[in-house]
XYZ file of C-alpha atoms in Angstrom:
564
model
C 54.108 89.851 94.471
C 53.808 91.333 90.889
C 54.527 95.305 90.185
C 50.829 95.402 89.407
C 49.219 94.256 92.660
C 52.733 96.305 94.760
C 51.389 99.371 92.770
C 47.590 98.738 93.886
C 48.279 98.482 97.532
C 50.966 101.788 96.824
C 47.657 103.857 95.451
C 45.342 102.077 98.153
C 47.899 103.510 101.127
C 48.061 106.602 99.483
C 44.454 107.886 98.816
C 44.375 106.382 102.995
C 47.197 108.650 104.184
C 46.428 111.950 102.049
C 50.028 111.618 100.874
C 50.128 114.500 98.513
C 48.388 116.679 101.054
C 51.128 118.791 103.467
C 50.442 118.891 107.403
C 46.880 120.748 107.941
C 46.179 124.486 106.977
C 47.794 126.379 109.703
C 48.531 129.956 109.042
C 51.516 131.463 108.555
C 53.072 133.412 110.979
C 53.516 137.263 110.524
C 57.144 138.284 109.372
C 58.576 138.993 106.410
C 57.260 136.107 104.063
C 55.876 136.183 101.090
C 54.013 134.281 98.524
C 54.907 135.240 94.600
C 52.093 133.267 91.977
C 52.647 129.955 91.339
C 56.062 127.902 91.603
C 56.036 126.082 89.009
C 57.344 123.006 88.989
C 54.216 120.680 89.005
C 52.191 122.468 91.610
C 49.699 125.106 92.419
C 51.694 125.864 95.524
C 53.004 129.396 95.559
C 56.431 130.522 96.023
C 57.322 132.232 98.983
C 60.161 134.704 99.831
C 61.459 133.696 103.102
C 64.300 136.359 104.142
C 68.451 134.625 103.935
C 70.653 134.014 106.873
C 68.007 134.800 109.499
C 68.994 131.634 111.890
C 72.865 129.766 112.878
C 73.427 126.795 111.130
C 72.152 123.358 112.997
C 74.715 120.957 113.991
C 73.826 117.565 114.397
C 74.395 116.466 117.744
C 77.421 113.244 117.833
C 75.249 110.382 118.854
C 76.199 108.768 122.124
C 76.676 104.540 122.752
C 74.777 103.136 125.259
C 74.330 99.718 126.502
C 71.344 98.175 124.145
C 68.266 95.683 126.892
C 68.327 92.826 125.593
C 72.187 92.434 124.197
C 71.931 91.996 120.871
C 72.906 88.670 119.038
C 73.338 86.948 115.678
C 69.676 86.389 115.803
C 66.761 88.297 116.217
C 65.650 89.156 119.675
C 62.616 86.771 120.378
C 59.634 88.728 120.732
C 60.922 92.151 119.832
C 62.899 92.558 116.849
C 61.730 92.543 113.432
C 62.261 88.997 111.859
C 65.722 89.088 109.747
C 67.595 86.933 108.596
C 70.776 86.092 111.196
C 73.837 88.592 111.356
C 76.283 86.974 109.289
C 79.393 88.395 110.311
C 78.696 88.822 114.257
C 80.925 86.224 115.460
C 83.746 87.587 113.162
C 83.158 91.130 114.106
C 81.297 91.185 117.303
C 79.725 94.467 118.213
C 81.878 96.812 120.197
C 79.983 99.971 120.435
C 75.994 99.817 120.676
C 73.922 102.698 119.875
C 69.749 103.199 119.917
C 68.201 105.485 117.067
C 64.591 106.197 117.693
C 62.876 107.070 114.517
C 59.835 109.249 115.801
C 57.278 112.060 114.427
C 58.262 115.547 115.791
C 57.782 119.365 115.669
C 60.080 121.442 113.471
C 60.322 125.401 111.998
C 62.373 125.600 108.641
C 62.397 128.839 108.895
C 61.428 131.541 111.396
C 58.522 132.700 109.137
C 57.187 129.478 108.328
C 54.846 127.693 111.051
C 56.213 124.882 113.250
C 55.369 121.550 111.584
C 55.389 117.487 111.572
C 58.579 115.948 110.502
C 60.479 112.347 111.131
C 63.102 111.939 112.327
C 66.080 109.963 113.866
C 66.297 110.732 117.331
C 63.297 113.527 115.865
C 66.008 115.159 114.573
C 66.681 116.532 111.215
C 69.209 115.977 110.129
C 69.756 112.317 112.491
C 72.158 112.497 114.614
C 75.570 112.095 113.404
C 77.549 108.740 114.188
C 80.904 108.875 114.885
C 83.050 105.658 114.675
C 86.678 103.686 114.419
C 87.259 101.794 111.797
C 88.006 98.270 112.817
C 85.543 99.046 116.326
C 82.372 96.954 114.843
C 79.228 98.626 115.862
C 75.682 97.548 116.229
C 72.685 100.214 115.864
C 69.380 98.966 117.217
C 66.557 101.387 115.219
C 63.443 101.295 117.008
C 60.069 102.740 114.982
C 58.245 104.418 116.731
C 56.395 106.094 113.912
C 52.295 106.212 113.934
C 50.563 103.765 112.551
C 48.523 105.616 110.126
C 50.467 108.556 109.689
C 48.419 111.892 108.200
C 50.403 113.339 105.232
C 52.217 111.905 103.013
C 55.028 109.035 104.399
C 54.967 105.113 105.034
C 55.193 104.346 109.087
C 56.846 101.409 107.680
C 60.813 101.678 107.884
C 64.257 100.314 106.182
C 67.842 102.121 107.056
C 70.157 101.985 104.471
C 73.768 102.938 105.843
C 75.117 104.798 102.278
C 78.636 104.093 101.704
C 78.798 101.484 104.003
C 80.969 97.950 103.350
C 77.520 96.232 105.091
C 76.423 92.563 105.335
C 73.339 92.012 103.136
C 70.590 91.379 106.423
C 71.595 95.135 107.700
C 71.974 96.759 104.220
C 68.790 98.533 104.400
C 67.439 96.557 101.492
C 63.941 97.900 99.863
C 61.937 94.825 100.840
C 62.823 94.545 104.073
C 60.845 97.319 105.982
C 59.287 96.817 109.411
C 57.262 98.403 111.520
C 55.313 97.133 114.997
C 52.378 96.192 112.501
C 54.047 94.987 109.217
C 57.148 93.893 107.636
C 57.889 94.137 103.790
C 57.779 90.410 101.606
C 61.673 89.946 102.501
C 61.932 89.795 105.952
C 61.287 86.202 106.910
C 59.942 87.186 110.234
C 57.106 89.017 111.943
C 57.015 92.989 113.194
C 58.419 93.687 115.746
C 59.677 97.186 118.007
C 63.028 97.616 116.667
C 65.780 96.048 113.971
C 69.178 95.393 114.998
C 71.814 96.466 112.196
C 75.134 95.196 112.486
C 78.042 97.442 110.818
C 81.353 95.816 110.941
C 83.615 98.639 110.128
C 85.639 96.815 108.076
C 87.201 97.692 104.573
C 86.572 96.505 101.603
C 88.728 92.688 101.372
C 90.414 94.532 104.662
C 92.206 96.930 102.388
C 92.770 100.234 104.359
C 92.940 101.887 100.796
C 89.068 100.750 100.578
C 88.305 102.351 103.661
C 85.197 105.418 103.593
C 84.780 108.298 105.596
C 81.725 110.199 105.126
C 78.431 108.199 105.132
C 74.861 109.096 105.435
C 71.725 106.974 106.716
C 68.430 107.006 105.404
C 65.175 105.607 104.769
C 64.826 103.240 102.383
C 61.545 101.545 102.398
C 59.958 100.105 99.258
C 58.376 103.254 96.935
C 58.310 105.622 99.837
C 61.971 105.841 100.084
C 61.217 109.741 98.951
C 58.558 110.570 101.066
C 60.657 109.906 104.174
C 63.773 110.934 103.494
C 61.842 114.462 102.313
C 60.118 114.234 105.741
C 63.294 113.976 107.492
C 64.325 110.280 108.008
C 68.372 111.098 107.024
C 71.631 111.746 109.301
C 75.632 111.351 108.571
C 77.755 108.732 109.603
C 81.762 108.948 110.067
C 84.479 106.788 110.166
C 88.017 107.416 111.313
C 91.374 105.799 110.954
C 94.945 105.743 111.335
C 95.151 108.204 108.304
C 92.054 110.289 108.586
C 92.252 110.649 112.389
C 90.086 113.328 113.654
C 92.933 114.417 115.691
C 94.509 117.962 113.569
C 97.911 117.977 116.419
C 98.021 113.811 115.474
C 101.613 112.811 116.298
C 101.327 109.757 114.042
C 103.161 110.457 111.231
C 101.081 108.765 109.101
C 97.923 110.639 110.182
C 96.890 113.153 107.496
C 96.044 116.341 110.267
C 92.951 117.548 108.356
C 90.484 119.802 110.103
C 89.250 117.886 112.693
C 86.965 118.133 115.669
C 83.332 117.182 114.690
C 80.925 120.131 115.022
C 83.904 122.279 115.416
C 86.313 122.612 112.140
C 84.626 119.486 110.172
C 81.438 120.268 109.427
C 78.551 118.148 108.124
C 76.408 119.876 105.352
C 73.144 118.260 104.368
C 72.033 120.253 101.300
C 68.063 120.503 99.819
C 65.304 121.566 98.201
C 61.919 121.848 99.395
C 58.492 123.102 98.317
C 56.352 124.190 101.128
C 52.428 124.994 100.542
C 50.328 128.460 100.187
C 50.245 127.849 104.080
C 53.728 127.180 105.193
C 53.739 123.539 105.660
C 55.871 121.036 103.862
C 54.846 119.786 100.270
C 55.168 116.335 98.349
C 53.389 114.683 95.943
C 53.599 111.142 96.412
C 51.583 110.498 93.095
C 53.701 112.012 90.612
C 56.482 109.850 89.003
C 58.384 112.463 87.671
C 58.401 114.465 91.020
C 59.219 117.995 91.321
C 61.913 120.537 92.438
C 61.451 122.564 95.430
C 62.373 126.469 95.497
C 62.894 126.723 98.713
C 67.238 126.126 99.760
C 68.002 124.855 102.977
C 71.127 122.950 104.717
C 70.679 121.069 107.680
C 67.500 121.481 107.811
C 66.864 125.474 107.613
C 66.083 127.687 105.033
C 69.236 129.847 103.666
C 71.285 129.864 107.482
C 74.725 131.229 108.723
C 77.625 129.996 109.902
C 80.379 132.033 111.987
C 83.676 130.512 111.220
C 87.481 131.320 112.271
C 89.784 132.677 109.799
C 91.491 129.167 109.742
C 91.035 126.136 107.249
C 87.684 123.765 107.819
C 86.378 120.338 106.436
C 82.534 120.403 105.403
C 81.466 117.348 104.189
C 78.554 118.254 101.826
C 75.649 116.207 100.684
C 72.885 116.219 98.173
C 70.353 114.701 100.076
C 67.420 116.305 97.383
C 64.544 114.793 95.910
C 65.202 115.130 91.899
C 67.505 118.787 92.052
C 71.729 118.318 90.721
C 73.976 121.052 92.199
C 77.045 122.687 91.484
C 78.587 124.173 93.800
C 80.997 127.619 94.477
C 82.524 129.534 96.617
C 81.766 132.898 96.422
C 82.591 136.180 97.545
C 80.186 139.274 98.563
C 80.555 139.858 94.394
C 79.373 136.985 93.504
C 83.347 136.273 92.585
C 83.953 132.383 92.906
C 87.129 131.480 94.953
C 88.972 128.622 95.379
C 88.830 125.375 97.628
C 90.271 122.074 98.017
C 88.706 118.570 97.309
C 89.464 116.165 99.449
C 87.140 113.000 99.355
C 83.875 111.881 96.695
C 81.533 109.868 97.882
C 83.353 109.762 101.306
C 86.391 108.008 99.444
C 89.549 110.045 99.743
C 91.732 111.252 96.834
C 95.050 109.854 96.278
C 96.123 113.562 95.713
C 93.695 116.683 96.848
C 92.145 119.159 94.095
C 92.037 122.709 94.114
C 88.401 123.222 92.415
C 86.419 126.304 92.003
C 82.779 124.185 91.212
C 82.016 120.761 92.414
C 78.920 118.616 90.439
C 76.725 116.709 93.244
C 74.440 114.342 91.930
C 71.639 113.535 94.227
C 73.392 111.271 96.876
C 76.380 111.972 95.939
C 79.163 113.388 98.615
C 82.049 116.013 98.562
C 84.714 116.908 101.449
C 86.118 120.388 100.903
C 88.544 122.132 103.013
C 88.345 125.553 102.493
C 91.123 127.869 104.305
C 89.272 131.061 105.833
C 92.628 132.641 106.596
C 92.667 135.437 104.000
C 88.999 136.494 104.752
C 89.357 138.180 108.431
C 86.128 140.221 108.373
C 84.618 138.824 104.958
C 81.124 137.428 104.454
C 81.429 134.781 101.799
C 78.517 132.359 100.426
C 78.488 128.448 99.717
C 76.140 129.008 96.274
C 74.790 126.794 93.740
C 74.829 127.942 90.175
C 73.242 124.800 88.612
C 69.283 126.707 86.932
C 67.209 123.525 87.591
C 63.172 123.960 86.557
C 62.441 120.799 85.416
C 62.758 117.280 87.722
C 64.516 115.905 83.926
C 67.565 117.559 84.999
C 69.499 120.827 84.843
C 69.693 123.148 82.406
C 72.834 124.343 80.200
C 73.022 127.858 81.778
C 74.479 128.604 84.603
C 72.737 131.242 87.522
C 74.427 134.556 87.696
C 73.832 135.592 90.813
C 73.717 131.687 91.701
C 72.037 130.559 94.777
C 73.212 131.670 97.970
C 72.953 128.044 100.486
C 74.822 129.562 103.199
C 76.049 132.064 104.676
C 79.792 131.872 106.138
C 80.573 134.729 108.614
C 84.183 135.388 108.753
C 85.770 136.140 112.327
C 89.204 136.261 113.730
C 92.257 133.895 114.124
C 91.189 131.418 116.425
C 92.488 131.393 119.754
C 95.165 128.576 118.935
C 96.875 128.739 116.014
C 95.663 126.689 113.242
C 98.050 123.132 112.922
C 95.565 121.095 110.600
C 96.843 120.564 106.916
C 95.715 119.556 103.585
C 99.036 116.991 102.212
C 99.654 116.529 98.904
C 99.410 112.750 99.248
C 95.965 111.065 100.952
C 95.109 107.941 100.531
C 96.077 105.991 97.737
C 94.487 103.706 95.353
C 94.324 99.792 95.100
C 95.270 98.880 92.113
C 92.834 97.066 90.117
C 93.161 95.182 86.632
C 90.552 95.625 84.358
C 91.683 92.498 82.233
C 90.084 90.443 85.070
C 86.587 91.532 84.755
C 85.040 88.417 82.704
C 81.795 89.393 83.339
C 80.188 91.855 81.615
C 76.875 93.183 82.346
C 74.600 95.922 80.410
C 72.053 98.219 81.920
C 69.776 100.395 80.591
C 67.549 102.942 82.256
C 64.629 104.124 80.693
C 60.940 105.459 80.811
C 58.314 102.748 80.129
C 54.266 102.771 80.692
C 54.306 105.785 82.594
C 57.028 104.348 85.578
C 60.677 104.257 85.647
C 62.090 100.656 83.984
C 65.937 98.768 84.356
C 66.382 96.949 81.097
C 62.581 97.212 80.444
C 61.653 95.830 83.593
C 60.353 97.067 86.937
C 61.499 96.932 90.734
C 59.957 93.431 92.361
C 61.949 92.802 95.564
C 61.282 89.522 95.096
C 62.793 88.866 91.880
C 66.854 88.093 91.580
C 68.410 90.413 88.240
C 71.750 89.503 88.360
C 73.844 87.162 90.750
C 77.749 88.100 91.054
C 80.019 86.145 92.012
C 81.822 87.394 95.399
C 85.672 88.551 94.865
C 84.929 88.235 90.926
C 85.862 91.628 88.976
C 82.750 93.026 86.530
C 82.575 95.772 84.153
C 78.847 97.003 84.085
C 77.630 99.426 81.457
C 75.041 102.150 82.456
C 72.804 104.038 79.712
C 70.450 106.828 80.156
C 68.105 106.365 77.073
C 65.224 108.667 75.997
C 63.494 111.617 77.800
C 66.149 113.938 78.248
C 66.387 112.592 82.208
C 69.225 112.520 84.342
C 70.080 109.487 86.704
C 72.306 109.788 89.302
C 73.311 105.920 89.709
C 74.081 104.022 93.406
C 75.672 100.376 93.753
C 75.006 99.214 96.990
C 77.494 97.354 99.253
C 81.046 98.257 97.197
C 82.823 101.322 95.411
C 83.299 101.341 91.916
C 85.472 102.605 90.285
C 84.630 104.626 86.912
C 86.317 103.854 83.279
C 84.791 105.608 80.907
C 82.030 108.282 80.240
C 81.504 108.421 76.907
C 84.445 106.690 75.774
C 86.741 109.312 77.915
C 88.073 109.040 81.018
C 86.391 110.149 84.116
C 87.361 113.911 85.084
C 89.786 114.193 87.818
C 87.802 114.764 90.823
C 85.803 111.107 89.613
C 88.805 109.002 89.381
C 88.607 108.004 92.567
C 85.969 105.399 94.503
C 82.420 106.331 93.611
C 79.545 105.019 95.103
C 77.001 107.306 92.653
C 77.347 108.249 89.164
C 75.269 111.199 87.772
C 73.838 109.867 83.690
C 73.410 112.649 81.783
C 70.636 112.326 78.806
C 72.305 109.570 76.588
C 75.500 109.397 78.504
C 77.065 105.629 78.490
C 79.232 104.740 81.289
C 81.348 101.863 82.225
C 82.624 101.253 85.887
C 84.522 98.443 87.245
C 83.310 96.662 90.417
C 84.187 93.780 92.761
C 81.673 92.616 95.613
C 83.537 91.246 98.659
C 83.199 89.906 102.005
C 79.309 88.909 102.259
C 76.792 87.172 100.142
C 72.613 87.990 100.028
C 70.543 90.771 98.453
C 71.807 94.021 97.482
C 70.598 97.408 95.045
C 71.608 98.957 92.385
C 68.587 101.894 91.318
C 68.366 105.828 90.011
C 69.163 108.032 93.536
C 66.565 110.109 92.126
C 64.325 108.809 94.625
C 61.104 109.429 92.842
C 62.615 107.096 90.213
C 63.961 104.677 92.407
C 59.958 104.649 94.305
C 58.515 104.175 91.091
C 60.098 101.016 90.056
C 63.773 101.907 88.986
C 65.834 99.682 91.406
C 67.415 96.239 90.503
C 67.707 92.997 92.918
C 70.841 91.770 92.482
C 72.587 88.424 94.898
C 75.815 88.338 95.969
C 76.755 84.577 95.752
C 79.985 82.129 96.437
């Protein structure tokens, strides 16, 4: 199908669905809210002032197996599942744990002020549920859509679940073309709809390599030009993986295990950050029209405007992600003065360092991951703030200054010593890196990404799902080049299926805290980058695109095939 007729039927859903339209006009509930002119940004929505650290952080629930009716196979489940093509590494890694998301329309309040409201979610949760796995326990995760046919608001009922970070055969990658719903199915599924789609994770490393391994992944929705408009609605959850080294176990007596924070919910902490825009009434705001997007003004994590979190005086792993639309952070620690203090970097993009990094600022591109332990110890009594400092007005990208007072996220509450003593650690070794040989790479490849007739082009050239841009050979090195050209944008770059590792920005080395395995890449205006990448394990249909998902919706996404 050409990008002409895909961008018809994209209007012709749109103008059907209202998609720039929020939830309804309800009224906003009394309390101490406010709305302050316009906010900017693209809209005629006005700003409100919603009061800080009202409401306790939300932790996502650890999603429980269960036994999946019908078992799940290779192929699709006659009858029920979404047509796919057949799980190509289920007899190698055969399922071991089984879990069933239901993706679903529910009611949520961002913030006690604001009015309770439609979101999706996973489970109708946002964030998802959070799965927890073993690395080398394969596991299967059976999504079922039950999302309304013709949905009011803005959205597509039609979904795609990209696992982020994972090591994933092609058929369970998410891919862009290969939505489904109980009505439809995108142009590369080469079945019917169906009620659910099986997606088979093997938990495997990289060529096997447990220096390849990833620990903090996220899910989301990745349909075909709407990828925005659900994830914004609520269609995203973490996922974790464990090993030997990174145990979840802080008292581990393996001496190899590293003893961070552990205990999910407890000491390591998941922290999906955002921006949203919500309406002159209170309800949730997106324009699904606009292909340079907006940035919201309203700061939540996990799902809630500007919450608190009681903590023990004792050290912590939060896993923090940018899950926004088009907004960058950078992000401090800071005191009740607005004084930064330190913390410790542990893991980018879910990749462990080879050595940890005491950091005062961290740089999240959208997508893009951070584990921090930070050591509450000293603070007995303290209130201190996780802030962003990164002045963003403009979907382009951030500006040069930096916010004094910054942005105040959330709230951390500083108690007590626990009630047994604190025996996690941050080592000065983690997990190291494979070697690689950049001599090897005989392929070269050169991408450019650009504005071009009002959408969002890769090497002058738009999305079609259809349509095969490059075809790399599995276990063959490649050096690609990235270039943001023209426009002043930023693009924060993702590689689907295996880390990369960066060479060069701008003819210098990556800074410290990049040197590691990157999944996402943030292009600054003009920046050139080179990383070095090697696809392994599993052949088919993969993405590279902008993680600005407003880009990525309006056409900036490459097809490329993994082949032997």
């Amino acid at each position: 199908m050409s990008s002409m007729r895909r961008r018809r039927e994209f209007i012709k859903f749109g103008l059907a669905s209202g998609v720039a339209a929020g939830h309804g006009l309800l009224q906003l509930p009394t309390g101490n809210a406010q709305t302050t002119g316009n906010s900017g940004s693209g809209s005629s929505s006005a700003r409100m002032r919603l009061d800080p650290f009202v409401e306790p952080l939300p932790i996502p629930p650890v999603k429980q197996p269960q036994a999946l009716v019908p078992s799940p196979s290779a192929s699709p489940v006659p009858g029920l599942e979404a047509g796919r093509l057949p799980h190509q590494a289920f007899a190698q890694f055969p399922p071991q744990v089984t879990y069933a998301l239901f993706i679903k329309p529910a009611r949520h309040r961002f913030h006690p002020h604001l009015p309770e409201q439609d979101i999706w979610g996973y489970d109708g949760m946002l964030p998802g549920p959070t799965l927890v796995n073993w690395i080398g326990k394969p596991y299967l995760v059976r999504n079922y859509n039950e999302l309304p046919q013709n949905p009011v608001g803005f959205g597509s009922p039609e979904i795609s679940t990209h696992l982020h970070g994972g090591h994933t055969p092609a058929e369970s990658d998410g891919y862009a073309g290969d939505y489904f719903s109980r009505f439809k199915t995108g142009p590369t599924l080469p079945g019917g709809p169906g009620l659910f789609y099986d997606y088979h994770y093997p938990a495997f490393p990289a060529n096997g390599d447990p220096n390849n391994i990833t620990n903090t992944l996220w899910y989301h929705d990745h349909r075909e030009e709407f990828t925005a408009a659900n994830v914004y609605k609520g269609l995203a959850g973490f996922a974790l993986q464990f090993d030997e080294l990174d145990s979840n176990n802080e008292t581990d007596p393996n001496p190899a295990a590293l003893r961070l924070p552990s205990g999910v919910g407890r000491y390591d902490i998941q922290l999906l950050l955002q921006d949203k825009k919500f309406d002159a009434s209170g309800n949730l705001f997106f324009d699904q029209f606009d292909p340079e997007g907006f940035v919201g003004d309203q700061f939540l994590v996990n799902g809630k405007v500007q919450p608190f979190f009681n903590v023990e005086a004792r050290k912590y792993r939060f896993r923090l992600l940018n899950g926004n639309t088009t907004r960058f952070f950078e992000m401090y620690l800071a005191d009740e003065r607005d004084r930064d203090q330190a913390f410790t970097f542990i893991a980018s993009d879910g990749n462990l360092l080879p050595e940890p990094v005491v950091l005062t600022k961290i740089w999240l591109g959208m997508a893009e991951r951070a584990d921090v332990v930070i050591d509450f110890a000293k603070y007995v009594g303290q209130t201190l703030y996780l802030v962003n400092r990164l002045k963003q007005d403009d979907p382009r990208g951030p500006d040069e200054d930096r916010l004094r007072p910054g942005i105040r996220m959330l709230q951390f509450r500083v108690g007590g010593p626990p009630a047994q003593p604190d025996q996690s650690q941050v080592r000065k070794q983690l997990r190291p890196l494979a070697p690689i040989n950049v001599g090897s790479a005989v392929q070269r490849r050169n991408f450019v990404f650009e504005r071009g007739n009002g959408q969002w082009q890769i090497n002058g050239k738009f999305f079609d799902p259809e349509r095969v841009d490059a075809a790399p050979r599995q276990g063959v090195p490649e050096i690609w080049t990235f270039e943001a050209k023209g426009g002043g944008w930023n693009h924060p770059i993702h590689v689907h299926l295996d880390d990369f590792r960066i060479l060069s920005i701008n003819g210098r080395p990556p800074p410290r805290e990049w040197a590691g395995r990157k999944d996402v890449v943030s292009l600054k205006p003009n920046d050139v980058v080179r990383i070095f990448v090697t696809f392994t394990n599993y052949t088919g249909k993969y993405m590279m695109h902008c993680h600005n998902t407003i880009h990525e919706d309006h056409a900036m996404m490459i097809r490329y095939d993994v082949v032997i």
